[in-house]
Backbone as JSON Lines, residues from 0, in Angstrom:
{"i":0,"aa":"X","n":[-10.11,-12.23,-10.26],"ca":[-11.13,-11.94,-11.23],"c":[-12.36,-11.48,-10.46]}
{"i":1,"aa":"X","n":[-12.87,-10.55,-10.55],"ca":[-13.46,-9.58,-9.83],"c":[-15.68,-9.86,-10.77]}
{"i":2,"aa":"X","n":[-15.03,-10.45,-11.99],"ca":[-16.72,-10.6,-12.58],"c":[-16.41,-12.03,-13.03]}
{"i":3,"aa":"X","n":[-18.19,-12.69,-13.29],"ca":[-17.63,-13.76,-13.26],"c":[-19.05,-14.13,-14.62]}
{"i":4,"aa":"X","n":[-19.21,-14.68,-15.74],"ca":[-20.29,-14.81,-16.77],"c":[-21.21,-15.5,-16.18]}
{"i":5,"aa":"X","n":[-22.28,-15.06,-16.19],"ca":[-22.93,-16.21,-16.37],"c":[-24.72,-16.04,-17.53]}
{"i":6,"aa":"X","n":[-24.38,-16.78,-17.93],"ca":[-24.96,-16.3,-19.55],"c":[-24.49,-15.21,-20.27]}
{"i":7,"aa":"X","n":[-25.49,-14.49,-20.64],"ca":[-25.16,-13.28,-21.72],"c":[-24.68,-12.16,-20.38]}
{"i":8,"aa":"X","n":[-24.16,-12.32,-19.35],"ca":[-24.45,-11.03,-18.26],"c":[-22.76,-11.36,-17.51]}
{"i":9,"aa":"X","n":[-22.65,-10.69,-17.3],"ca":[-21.08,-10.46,-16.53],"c":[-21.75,-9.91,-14.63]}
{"i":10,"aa":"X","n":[-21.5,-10.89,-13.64],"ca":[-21.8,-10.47,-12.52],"c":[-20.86,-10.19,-11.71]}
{"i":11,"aa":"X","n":[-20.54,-9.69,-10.45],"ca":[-19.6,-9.3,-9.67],"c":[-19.22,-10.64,-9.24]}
{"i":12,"aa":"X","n":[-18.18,-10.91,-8.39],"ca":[-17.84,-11.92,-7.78],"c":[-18.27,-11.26,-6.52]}
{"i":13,"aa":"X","n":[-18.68,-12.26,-5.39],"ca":[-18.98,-11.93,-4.1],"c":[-18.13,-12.35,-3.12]}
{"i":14,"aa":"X","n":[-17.02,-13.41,-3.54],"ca":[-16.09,-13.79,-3.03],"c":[-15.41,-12.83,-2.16]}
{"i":15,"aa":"X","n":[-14.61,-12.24,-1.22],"ca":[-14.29,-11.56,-0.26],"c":[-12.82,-12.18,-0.41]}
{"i":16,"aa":"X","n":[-11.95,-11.11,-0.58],"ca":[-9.98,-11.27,-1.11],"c":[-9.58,-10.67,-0.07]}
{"i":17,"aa":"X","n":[-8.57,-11.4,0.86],"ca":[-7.9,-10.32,1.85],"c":[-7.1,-10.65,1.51]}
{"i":18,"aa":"X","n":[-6.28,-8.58,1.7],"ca":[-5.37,-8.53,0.93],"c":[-3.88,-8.76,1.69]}
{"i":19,"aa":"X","n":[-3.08,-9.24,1.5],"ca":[-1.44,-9.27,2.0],"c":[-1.0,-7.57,2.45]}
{"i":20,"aa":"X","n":[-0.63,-7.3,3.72],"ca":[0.4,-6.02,3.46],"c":[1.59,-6.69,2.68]}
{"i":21,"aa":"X","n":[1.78,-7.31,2.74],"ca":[3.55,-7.75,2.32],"c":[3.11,-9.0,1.49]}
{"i":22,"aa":"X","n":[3.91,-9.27,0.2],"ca":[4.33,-9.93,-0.3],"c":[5.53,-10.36,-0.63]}
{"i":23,"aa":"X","n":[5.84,-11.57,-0.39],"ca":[7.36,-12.62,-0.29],"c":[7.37,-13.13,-1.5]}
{"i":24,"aa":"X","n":[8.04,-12.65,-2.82],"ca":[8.15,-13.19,-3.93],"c":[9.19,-14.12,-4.07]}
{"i":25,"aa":"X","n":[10.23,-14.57,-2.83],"ca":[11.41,-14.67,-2.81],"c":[11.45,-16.54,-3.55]}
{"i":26,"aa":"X","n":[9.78,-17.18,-2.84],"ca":[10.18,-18.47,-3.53],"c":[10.17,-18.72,-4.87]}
{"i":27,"aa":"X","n":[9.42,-17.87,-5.69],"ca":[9.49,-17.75,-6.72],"c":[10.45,-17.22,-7.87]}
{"i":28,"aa":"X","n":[11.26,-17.14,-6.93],"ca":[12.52,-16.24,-8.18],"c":[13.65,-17.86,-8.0]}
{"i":29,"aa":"X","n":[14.13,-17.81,-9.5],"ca":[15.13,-18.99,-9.94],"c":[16.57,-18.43,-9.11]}
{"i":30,"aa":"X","n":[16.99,-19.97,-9.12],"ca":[18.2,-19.39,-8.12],"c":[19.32,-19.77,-9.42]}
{"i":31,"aa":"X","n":[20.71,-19.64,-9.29],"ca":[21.56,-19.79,-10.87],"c":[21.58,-21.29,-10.86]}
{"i":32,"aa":"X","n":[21.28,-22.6,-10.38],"ca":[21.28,-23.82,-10.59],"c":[20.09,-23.81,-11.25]}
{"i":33,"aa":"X","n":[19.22,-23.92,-10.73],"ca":[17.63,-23.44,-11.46],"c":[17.81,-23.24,-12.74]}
{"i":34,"aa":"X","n":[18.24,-22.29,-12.69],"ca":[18.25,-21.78,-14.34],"c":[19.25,-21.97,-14.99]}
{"i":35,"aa":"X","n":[20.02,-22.46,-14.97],"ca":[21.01,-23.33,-15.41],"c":[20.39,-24.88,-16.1]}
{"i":36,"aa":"X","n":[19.35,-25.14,-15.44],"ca":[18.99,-26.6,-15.65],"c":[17.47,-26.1,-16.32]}
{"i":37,"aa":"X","n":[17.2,-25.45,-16.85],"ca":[16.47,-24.51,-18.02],"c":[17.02,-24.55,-19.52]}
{"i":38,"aa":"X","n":[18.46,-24.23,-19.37],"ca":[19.44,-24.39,-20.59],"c":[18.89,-25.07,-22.1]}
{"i":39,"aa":"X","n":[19.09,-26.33,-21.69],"ca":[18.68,-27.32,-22.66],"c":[17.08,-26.77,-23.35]}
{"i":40,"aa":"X","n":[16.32,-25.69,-22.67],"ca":[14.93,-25.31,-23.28],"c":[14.65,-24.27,-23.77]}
{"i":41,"aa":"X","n":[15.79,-23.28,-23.68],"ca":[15.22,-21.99,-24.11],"c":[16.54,-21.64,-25.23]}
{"i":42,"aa":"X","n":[15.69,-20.95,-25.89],"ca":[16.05,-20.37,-27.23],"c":[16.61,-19.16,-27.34]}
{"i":43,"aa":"X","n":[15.99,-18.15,-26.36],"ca":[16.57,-17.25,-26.96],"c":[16.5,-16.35,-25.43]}
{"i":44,"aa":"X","n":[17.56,-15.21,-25.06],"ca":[16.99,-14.44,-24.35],"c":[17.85,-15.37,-22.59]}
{"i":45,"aa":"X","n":[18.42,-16.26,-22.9],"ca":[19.09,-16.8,-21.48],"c":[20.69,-15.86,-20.88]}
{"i":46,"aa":"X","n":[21.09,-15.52,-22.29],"ca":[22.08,-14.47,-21.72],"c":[21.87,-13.72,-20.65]}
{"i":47,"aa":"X","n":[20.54,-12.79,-20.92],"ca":[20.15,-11.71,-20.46],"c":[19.62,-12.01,-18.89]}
{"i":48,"aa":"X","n":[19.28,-13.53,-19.08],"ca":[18.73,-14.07,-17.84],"c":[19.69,-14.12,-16.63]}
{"i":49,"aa":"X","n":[21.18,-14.83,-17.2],"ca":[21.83,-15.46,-16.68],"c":[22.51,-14.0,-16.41]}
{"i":50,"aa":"X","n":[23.29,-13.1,-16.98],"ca":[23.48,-11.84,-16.21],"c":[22.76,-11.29,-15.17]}
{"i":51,"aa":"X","n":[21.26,-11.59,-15.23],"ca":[20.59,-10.9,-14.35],"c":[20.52,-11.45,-12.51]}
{"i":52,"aa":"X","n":[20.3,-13.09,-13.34],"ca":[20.61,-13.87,-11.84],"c":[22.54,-13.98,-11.48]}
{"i":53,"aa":"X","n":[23.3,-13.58,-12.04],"ca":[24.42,-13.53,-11.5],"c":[24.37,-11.82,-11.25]}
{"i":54,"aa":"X","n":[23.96,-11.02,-11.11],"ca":[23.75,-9.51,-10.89],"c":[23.43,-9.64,-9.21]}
{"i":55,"aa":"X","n":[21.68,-10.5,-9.13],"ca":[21.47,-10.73,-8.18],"c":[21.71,-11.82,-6.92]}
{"i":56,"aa":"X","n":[22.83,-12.74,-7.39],"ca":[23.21,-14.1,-6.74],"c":[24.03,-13.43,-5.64]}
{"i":57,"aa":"X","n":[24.79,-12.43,-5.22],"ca":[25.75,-11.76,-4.64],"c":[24.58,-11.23,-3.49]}
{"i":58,"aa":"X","n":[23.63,-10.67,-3.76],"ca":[22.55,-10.62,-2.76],"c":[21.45,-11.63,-2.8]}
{"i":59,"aa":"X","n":[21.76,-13.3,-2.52],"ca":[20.78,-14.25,-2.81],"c":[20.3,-14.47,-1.3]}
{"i":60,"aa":"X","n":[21.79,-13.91,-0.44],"ca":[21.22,-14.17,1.02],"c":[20.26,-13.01,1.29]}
{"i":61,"aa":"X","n":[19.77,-12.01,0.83],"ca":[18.63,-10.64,0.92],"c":[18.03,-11.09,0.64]}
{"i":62,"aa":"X","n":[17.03,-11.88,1.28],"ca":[15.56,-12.04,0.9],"c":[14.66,-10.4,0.75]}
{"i":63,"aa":"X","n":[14.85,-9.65,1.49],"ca":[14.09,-8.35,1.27],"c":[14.06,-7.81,0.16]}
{"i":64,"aa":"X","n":[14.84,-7.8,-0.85],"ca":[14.66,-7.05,-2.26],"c":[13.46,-8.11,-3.04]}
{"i":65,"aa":"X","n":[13.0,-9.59,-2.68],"ca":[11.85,-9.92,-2.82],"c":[10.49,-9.74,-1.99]}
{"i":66,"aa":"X","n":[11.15,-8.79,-1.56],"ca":[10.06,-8.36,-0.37],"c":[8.91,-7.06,-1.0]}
{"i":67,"aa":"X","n":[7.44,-7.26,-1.08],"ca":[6.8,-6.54,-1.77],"c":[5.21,-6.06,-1.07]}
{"i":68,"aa":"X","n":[5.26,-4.22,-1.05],"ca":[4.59,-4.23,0.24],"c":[2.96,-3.38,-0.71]}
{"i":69,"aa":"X","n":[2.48,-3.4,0.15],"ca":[1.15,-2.5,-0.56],"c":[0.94,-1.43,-0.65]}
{"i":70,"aa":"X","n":[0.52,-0.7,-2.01],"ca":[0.57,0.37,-1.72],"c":[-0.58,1.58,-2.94]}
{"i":71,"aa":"X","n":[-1.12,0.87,-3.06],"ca":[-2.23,1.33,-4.47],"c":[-2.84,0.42,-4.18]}
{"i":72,"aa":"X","n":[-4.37,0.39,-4.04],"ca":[-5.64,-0.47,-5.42],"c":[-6.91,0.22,-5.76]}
{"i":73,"aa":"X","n":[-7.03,0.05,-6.96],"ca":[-8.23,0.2,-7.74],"c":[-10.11,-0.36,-7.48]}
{"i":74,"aa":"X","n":[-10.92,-0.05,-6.86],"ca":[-12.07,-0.84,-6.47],"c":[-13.2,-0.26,-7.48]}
{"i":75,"aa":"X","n":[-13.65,-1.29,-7.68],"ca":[-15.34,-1.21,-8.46],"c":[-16.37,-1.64,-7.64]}
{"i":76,"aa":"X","n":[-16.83,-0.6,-7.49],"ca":[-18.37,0.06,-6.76],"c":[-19.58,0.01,-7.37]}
{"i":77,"aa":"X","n":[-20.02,-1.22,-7.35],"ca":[-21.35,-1.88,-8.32],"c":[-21.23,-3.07,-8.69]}
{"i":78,"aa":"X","n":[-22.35,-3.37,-9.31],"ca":[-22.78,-4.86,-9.35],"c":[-22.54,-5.63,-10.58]}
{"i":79,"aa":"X","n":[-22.21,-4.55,-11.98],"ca":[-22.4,-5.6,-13.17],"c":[-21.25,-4.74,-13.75]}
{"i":80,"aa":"X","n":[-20.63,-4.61,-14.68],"ca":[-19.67,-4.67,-15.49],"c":[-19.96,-3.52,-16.46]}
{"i":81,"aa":"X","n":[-21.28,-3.22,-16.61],"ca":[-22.05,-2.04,-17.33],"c":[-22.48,-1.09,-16.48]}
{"i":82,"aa":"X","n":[-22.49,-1.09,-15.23],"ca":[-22.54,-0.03,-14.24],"c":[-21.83,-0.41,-12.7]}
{"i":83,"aa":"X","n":[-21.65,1.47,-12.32],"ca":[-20.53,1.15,-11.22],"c":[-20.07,2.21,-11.1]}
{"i":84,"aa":"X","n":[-18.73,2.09,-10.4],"ca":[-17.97,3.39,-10.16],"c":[-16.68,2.86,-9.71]}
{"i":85,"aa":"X","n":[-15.19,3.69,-10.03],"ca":[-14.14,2.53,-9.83],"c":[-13.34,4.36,-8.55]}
{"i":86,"aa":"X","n":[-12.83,3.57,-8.17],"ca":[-12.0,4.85,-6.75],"c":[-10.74,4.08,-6.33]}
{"i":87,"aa":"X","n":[-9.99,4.73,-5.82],"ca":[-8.61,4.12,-5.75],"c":[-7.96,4.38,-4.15]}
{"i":88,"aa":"X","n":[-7.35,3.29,-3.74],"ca":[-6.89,3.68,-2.47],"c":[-5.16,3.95,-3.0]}
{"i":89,"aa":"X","n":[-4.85,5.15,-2.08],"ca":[-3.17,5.39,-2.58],"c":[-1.96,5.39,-0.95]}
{"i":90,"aa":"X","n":[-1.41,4.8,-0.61],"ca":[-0.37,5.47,0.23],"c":[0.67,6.33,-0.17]}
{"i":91,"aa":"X","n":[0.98,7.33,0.0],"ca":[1.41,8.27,-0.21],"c":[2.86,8.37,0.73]}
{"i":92,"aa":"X","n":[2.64,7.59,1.48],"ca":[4.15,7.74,2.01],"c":[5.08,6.74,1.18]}
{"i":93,"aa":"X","n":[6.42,7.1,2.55],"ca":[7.03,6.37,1.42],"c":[7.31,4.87,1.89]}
{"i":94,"aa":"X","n":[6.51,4.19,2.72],"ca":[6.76,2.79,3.03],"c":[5.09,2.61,4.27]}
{"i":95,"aa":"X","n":[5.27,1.67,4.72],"ca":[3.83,0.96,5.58],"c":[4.3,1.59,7.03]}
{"i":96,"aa":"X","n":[5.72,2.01,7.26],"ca":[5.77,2.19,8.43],"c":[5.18,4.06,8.85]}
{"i":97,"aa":"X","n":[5.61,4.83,7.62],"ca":[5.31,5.66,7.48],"c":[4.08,6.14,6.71]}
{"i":98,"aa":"X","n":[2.68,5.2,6.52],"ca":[1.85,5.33,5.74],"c":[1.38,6.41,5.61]}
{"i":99,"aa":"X","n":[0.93,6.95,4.52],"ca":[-0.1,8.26,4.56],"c":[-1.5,7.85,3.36]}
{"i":100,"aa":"X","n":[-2.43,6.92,3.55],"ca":[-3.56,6.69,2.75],"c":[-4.58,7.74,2.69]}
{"i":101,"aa":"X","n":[-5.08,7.63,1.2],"ca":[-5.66,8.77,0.63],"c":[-6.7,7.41,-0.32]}
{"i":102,"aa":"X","n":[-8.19,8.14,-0.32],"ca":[-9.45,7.57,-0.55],"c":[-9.47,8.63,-1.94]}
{"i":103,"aa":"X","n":[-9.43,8.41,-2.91],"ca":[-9.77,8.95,-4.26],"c":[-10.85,8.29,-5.12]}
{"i":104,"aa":"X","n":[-11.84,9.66,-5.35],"ca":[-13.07,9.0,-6.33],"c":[-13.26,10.83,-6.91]}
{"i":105,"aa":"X","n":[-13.18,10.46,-8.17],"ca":[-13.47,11.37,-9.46],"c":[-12.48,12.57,-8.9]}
{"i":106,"aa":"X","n":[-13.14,13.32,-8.16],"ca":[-12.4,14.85,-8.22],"c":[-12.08,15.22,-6.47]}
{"i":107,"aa":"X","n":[-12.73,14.26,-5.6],"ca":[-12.43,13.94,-3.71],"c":[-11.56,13.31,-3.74]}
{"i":108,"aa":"X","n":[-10.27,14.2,-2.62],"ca":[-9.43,13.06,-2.15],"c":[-10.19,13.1,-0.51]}
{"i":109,"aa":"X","n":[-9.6,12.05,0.06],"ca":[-9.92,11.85,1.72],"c":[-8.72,11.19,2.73]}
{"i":110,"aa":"X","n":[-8.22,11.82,3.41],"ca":[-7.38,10.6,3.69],"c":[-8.17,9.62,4.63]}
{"i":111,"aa":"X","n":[-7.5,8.45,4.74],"ca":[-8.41,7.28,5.31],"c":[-7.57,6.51,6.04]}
{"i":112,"aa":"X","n":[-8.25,5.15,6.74],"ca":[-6.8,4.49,7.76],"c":[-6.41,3.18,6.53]}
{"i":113,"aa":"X","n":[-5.61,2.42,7.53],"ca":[-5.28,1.27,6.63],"c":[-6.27,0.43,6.62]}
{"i":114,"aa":"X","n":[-7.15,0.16,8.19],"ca":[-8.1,-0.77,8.12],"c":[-9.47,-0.74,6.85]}
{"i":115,"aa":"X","n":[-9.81,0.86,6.85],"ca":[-10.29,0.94,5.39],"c":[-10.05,0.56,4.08]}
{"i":116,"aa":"X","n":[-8.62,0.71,3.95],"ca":[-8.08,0.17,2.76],"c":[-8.17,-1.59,2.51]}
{"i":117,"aa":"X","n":[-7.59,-2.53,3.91],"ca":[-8.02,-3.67,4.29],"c":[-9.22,-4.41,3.82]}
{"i":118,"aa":"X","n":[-10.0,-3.37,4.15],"ca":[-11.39,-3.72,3.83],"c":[-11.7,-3.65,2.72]}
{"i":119,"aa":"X","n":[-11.5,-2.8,1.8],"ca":[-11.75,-2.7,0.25],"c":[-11.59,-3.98,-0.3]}
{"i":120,"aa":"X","n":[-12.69,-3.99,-1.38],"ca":[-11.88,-5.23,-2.06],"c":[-11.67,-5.15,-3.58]}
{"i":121,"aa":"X","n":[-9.77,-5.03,-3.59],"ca":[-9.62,-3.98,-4.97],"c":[-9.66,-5.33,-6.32]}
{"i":122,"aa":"X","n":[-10.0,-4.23,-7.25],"ca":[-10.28,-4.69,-8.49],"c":[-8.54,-4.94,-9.45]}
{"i":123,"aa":"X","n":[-7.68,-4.02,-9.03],"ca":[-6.3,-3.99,-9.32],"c":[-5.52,-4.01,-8.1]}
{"i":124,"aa":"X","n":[-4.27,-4.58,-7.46],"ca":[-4.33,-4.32,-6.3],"c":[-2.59,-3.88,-6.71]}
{"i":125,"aa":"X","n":[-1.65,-2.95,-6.7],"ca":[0.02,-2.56,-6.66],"c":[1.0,-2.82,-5.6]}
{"i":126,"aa":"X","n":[1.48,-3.49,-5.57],"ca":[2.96,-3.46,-4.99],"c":[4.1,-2.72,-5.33]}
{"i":127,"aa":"X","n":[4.9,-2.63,-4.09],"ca":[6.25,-1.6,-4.45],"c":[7.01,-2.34,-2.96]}
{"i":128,"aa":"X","n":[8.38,-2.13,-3.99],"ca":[9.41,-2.31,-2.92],"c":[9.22,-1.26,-1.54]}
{"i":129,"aa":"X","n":[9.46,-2.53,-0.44],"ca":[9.36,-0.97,0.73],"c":[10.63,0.33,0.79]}
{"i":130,"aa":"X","n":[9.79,1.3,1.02],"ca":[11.16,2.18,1.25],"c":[11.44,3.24,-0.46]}
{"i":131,"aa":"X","n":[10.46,2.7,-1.47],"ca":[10.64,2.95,-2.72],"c":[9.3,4.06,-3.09]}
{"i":132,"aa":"X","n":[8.93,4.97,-2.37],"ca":[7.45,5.61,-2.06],"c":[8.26,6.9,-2.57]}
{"i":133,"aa":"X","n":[7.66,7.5,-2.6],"ca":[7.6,9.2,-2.61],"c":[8.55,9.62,-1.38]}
{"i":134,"aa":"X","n":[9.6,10.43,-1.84],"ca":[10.13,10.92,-0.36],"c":[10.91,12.24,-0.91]}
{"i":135,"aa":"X","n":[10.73,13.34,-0.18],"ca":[11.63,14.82,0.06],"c":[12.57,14.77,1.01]}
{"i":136,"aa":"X","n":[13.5,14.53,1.04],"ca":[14.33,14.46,2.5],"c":[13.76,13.95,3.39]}
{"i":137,"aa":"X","n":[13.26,12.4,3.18],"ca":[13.18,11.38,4.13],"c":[11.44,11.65,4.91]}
{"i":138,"aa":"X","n":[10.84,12.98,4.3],"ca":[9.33,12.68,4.71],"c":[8.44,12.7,2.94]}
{"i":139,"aa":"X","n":[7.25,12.5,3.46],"ca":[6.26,11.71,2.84],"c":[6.23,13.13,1.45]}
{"i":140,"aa":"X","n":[6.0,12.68,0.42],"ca":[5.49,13.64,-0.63],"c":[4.58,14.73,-0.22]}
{"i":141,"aa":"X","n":[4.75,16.06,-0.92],"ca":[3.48,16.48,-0.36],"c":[1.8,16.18,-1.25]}
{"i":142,"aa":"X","n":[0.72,16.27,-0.71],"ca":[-0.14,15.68,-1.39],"c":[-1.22,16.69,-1.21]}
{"i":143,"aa":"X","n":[-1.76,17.04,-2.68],"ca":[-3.29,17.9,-3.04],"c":[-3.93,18.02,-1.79]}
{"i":144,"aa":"X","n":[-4.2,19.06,-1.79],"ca":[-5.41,19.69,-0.89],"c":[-6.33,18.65,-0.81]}
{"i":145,"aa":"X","n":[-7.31,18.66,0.64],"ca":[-8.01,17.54,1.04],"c":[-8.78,17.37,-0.45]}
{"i":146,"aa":"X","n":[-9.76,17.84,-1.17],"ca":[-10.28,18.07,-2.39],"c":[-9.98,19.28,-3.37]}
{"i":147,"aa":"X","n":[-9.92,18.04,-4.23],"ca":[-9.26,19.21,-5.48],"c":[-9.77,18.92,-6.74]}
{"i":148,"aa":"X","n":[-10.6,19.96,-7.53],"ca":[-11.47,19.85,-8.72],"c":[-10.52,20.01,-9.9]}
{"i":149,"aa":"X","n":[-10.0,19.39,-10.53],"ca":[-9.32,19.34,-11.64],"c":[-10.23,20.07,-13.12]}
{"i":150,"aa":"X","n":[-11.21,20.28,-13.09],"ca":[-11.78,20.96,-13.73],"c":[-11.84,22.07,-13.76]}
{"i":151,"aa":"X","n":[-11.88,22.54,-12.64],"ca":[-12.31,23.99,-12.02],"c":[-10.99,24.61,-12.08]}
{"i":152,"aa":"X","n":[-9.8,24.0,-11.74],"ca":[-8.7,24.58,-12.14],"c":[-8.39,24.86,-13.91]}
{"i":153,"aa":"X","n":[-8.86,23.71,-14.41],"ca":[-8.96,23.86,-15.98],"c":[-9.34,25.38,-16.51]}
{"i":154,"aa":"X","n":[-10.4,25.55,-16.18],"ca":[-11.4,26.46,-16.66],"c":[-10.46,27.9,-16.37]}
{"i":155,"aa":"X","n":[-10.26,28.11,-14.81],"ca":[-9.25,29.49,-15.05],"c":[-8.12,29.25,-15.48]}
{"i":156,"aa":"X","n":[-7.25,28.3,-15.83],"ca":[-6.28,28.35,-16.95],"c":[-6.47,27.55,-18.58]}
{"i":157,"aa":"X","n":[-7.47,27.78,-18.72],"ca":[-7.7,26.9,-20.12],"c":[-7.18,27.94,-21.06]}
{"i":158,"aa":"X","n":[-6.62,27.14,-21.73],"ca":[-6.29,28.17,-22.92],"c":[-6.77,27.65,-24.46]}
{"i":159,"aa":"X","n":[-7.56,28.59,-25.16],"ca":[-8.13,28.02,-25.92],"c":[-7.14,27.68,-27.43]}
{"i":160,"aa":"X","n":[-6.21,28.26,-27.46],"ca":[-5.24,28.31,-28.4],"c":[-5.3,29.52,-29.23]}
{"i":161,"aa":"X","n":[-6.02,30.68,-28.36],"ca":[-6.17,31.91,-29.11],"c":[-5.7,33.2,-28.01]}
{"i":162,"aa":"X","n":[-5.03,33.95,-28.37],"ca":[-4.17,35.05,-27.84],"c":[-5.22,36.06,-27.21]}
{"i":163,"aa":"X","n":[-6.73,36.1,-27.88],"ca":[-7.3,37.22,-27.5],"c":[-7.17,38.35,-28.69]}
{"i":164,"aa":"X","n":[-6.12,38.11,-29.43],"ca":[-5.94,39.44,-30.58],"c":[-7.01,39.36,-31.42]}
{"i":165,"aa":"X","n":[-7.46,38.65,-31.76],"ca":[-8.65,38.23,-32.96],"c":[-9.6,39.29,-32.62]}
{"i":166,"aa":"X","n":[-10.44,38.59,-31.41],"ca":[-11.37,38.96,-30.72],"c":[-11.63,40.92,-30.49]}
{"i":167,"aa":"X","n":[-10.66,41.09,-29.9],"ca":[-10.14,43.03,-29.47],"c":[-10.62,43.52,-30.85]}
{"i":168,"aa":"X","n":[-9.6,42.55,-32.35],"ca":[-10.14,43.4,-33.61],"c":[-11.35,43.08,-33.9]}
{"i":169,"aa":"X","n":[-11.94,42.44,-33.78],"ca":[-13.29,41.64,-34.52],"c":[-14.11,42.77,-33.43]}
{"i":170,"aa":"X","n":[-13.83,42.43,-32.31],"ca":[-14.77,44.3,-31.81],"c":[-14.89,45.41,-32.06]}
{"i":171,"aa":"X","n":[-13.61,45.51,-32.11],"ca":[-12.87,46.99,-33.16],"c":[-13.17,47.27,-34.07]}
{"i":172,"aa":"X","n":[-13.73,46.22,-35.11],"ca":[-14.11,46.32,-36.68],"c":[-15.86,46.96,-36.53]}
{"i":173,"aa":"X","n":[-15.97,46.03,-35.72],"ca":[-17.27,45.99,-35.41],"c":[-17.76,47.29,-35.12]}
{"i":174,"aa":"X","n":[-17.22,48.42,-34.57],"ca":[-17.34,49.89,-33.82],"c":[-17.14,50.88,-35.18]}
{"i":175,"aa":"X","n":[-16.35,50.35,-35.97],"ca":[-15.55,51.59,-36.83],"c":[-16.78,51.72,-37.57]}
């Protein structure tokens, strides 16, 4: 939680979050005894459960498919909740070993290191399986020009929903 009330006013937290490259979800997932001894409490929806942990019990010795690495967050740049600015850190490759981080705010990309990203302190923070990134034949996605105005591209292809025919006659009329 990134704001925190106090009276009528919403303030930042000043608290300082460092973030995990890797997250180990592995203690947290039910093993089929576990959830088996659940039974007696749930109502509805254990079928679906119990297929899923017998799907995954065959790989219970893979801890790595609970393995969860970083790879997106969201930061807010300001002090109160009514002003600010929010920018996003992205890796673009397709895993930590192969990182490619990119600094995004409004219409700038930048690329940046990891220790930058480290340092951020995100407001949303994403995980992804490693190895599960963007990939073309085993290299990194390709990614937008260092800056790229999404507007400015708008404008020479905007289309207003009019052909231009109107216009030619409405001149045309206009002459005769």
């Amino acid at each position: 939680k990134r704001f925190r009330r106090l009276g009528d006013r919403f303030d930042k937290s000043i608290a300082k979050i460092r973030l995990p490259l890797t997250l180990d979800l592995s203690d947290y997932i039910l093993t089929s005894e576990q959830l088996a001894s659940l039974e007696p409490y749930v109502e509805k929806g254990l079928e679906e459960a119990k297929s899923r942990c017998a799907s995954s019990s065959s790989s219970a010795g893979d801890k790595s498919k609970m393995q969860y690495e970083l790879y997106a967050l969201c930061c807010h740049e300001g002090k109160t909740m009514k002003s600010g600015h929010y920018i996003a850190y992205v890796n673009a490759g397709p895993d930590l070993e192969r990182e490619d981080w990119y600094h995004i705010s409004d219409t700038k990309m930048r690329k940046c290191s990891r220790t930058e990203v480290l340092g951020a302190q995100g407001y949303v923070v994403f995980y992804r399986r490693p190895g599960t990134g963007p990939t073309t034949d085993g290299e990194a996605s390709p990614v937008p020009p260092e800056s790229t105005n999404p507007k400015e591209e708008k404008k020479e292809d905007e289309d207003d929903g009019d052909d231009g025919a109107a216009d030619d006659e409405g001149a045309g009329d206009a002459e005769e």
